[in-house]
PDB file of C-alpha atoms in Angstrom:
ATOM      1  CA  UNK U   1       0.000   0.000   0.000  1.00 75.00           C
ATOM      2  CA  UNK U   2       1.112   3.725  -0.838  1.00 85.00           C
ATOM      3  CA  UNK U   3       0.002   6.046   2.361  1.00 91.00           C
ATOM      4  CA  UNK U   4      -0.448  10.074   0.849  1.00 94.00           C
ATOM      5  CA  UNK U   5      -1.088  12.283   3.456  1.00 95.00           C
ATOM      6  CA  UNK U   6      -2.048  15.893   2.281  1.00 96.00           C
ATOM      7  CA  UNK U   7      -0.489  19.410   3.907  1.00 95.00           C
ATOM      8  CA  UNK U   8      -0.700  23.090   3.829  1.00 96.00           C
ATOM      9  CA  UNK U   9      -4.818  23.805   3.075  1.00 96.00           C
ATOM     10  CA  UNK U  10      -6.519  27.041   4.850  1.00 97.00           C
ATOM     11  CA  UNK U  11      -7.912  29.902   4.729  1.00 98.00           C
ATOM     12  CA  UNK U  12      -6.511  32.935   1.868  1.00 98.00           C
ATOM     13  CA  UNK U  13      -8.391  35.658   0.534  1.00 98.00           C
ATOM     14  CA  UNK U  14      -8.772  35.760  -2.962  1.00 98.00           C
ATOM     15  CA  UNK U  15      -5.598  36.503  -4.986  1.00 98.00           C
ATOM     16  CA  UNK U  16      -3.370  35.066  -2.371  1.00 98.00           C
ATOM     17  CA  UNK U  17      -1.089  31.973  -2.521  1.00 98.00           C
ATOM     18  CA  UNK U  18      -0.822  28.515  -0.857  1.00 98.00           C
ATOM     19  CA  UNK U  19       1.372  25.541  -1.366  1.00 98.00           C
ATOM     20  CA  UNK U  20      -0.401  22.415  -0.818  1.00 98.00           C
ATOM     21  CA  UNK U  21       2.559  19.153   0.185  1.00 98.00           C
ATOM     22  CA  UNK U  22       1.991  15.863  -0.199  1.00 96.00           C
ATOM     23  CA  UNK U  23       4.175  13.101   1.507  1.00 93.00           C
ATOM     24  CA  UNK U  24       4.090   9.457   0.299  1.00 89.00           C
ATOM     25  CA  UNK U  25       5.023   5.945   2.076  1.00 87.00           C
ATOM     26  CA  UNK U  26       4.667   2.743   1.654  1.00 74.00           C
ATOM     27  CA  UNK U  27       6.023   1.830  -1.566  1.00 67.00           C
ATOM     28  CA  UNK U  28       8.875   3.560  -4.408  1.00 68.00           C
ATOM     29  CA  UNK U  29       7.590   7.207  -4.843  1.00 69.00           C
ATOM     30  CA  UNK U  30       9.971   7.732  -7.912  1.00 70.00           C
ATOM     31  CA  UNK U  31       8.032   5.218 -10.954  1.00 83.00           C
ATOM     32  CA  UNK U  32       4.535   6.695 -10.080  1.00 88.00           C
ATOM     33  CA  UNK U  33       2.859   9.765 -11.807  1.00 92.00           C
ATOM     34  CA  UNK U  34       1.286  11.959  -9.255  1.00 94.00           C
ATOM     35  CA  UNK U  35      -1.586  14.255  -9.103  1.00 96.00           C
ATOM     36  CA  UNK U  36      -3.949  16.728  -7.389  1.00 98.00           C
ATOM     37  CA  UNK U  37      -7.695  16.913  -7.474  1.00 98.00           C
ATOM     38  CA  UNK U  38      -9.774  18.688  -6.015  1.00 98.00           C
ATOM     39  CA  UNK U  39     -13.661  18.584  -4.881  1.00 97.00           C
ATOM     40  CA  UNK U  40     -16.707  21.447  -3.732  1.00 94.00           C
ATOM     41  CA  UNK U  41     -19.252  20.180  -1.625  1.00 87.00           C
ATOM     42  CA  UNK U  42     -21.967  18.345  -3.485  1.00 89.00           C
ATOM     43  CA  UNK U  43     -19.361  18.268  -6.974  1.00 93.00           C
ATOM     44  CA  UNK U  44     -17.390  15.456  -8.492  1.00 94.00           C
ATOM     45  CA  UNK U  45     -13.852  15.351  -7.766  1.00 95.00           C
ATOM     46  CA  UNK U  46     -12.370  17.383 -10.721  1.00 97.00           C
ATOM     47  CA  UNK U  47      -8.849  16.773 -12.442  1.00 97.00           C
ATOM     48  CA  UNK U  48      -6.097  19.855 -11.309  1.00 98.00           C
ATOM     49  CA  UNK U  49      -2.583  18.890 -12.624  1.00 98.00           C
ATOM     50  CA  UNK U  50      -0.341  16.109 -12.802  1.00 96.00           C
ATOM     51  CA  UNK U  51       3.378  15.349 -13.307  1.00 95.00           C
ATOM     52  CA  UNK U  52       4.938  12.345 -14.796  1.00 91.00           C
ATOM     53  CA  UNK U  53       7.370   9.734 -12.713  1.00 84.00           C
ATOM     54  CA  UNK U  54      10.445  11.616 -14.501  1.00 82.00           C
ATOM     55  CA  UNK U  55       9.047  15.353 -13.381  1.00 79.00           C
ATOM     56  CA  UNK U  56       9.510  16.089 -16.925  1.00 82.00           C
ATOM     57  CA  UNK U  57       6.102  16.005 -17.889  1.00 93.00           C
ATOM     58  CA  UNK U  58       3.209  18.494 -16.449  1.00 96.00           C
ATOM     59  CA  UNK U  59      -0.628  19.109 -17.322  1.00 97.00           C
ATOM     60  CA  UNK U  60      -2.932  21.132 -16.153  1.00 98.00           C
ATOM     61  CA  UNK U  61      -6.544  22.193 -16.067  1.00 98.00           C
ATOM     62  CA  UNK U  62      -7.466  24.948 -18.327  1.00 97.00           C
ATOM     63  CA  UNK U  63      -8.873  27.052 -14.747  1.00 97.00           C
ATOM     64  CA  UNK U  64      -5.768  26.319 -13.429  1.00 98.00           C
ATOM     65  CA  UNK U  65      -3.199  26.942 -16.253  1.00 97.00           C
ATOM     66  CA  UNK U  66      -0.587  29.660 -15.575  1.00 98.00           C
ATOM     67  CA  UNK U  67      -1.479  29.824 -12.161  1.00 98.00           C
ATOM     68  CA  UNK U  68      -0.980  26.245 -10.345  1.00 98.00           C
ATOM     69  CA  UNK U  69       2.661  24.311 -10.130  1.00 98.00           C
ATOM     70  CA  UNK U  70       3.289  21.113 -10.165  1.00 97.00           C
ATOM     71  CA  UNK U  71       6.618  19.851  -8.642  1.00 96.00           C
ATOM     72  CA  UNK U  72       7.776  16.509  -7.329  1.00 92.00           C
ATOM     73  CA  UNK U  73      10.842  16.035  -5.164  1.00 90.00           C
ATOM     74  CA  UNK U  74      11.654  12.200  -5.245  1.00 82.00           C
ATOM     75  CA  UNK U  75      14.793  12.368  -2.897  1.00 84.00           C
ATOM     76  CA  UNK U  76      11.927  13.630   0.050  1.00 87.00           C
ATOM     77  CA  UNK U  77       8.869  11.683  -1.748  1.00 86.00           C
ATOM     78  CA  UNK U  78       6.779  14.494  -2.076  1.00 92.00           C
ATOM     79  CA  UNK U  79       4.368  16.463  -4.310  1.00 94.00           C
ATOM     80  CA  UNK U  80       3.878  19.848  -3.910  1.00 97.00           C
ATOM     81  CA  UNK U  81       1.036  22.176  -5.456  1.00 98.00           C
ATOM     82  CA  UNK U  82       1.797  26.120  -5.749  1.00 98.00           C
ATOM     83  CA  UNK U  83      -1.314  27.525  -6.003  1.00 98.00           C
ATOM     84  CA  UNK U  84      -1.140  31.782  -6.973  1.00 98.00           C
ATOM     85  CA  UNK U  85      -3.952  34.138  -7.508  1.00 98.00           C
ATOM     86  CA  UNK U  86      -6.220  32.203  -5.614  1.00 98.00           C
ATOM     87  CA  UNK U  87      -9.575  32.198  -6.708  1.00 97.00           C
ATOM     88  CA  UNK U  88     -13.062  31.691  -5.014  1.00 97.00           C
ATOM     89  CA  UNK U  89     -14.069  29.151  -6.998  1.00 96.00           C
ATOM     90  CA  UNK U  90     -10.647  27.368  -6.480  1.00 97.00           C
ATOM     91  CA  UNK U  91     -12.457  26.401  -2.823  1.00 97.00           C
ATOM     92  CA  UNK U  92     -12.198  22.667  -2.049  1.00 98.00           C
ATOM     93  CA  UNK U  93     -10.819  19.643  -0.482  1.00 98.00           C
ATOM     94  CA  UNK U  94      -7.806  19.053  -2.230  1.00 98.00           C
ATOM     95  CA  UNK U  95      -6.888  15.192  -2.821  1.00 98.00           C
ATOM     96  CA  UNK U  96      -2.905  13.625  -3.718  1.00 97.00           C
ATOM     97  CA  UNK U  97      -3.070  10.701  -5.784  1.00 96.00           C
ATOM     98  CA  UNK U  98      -0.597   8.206  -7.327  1.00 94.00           C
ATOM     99  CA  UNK U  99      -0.693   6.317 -10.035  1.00 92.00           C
ATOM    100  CA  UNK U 100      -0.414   6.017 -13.568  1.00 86.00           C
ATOM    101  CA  UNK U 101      -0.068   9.332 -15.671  1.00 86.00           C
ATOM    102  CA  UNK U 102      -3.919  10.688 -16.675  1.00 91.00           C
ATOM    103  CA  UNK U 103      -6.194  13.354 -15.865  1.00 93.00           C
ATOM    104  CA  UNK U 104      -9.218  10.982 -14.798  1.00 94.00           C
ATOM    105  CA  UNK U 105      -9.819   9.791 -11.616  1.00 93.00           C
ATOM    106  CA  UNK U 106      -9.434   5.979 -12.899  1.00 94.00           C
ATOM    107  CA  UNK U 107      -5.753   6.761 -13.591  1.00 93.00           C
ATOM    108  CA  UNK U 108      -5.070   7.019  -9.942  1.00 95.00           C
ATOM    109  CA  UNK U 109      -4.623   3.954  -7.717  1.00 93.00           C
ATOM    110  CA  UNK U 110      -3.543   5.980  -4.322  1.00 94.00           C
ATOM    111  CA  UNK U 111      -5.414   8.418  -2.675  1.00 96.00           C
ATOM    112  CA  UNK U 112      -4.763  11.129   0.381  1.00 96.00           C
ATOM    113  CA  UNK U 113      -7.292  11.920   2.958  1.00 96.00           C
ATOM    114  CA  UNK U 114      -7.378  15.548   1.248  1.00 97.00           C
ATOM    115  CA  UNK U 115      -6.954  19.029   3.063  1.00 97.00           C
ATOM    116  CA  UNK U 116      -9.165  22.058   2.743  1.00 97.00           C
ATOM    117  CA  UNK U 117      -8.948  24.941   0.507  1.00 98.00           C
ATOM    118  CA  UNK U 118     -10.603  27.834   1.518  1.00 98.00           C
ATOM    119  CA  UNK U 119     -10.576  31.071  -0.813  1.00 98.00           C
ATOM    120  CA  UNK U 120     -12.631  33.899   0.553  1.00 97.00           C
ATOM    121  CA  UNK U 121     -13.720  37.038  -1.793  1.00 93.00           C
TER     122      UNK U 121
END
């Protein structure tokens, strides 16, 4: 099993910044694509970005595109999300995943608990 266990979600007015971290365990970090999603109360789960196993590869969601960044740092297994010129509508419970490179859901074999997003106006 591959543990993820979500950091760094609050509370930011709108136009702020967060960085969301995500620690892995369990199993080798390095051969998995990682991702973040993300999820309003009474929504799906939507697709935010992902990176490839190598970190050479990124894509993101068009409402997210030239403001979220997607990093990876195998040598401390972790995923990080820079999230800039926070929006309202980027509120949420924000979700890790690992698993196979893809922007659905069904890519993803690992999932963390998630951490709150707040984005006040």
């Amino acid at each position: 099993q591959v543990q993820l266990v979500e950091f760094g979600g609050g509370l930011v007015q709108a136009g702020g910044s967060l960085r969301l971290s995500c620690a892995a365990s369990g199993r080798t970090f390095s051969r998995y694509a990682m991702a973040w999603f993300r999820q309003a109360p009474g929504k799906e789960r939507e697709f935010v970005a992902t990176i490839d196993w190598s970190g050479g590869i990124t894509y993101y969601a068009g409402s997210v595109r030239g403001r979220f960044t997607i990093s990876r740092d195998d040598a401390k297994n972790t995923v990080y999300l820079q999230m800039n010129s926070l929006k309202p509508e980027d509120t949420g419970v924000y979700y890790c995943a690992a698993g196979r490179y893809g922007i659905t859901s069904s890519a993803y074999d690992y999932w963390g608990q998630g951490t709150q997003v707040t984005v006040s106006s």
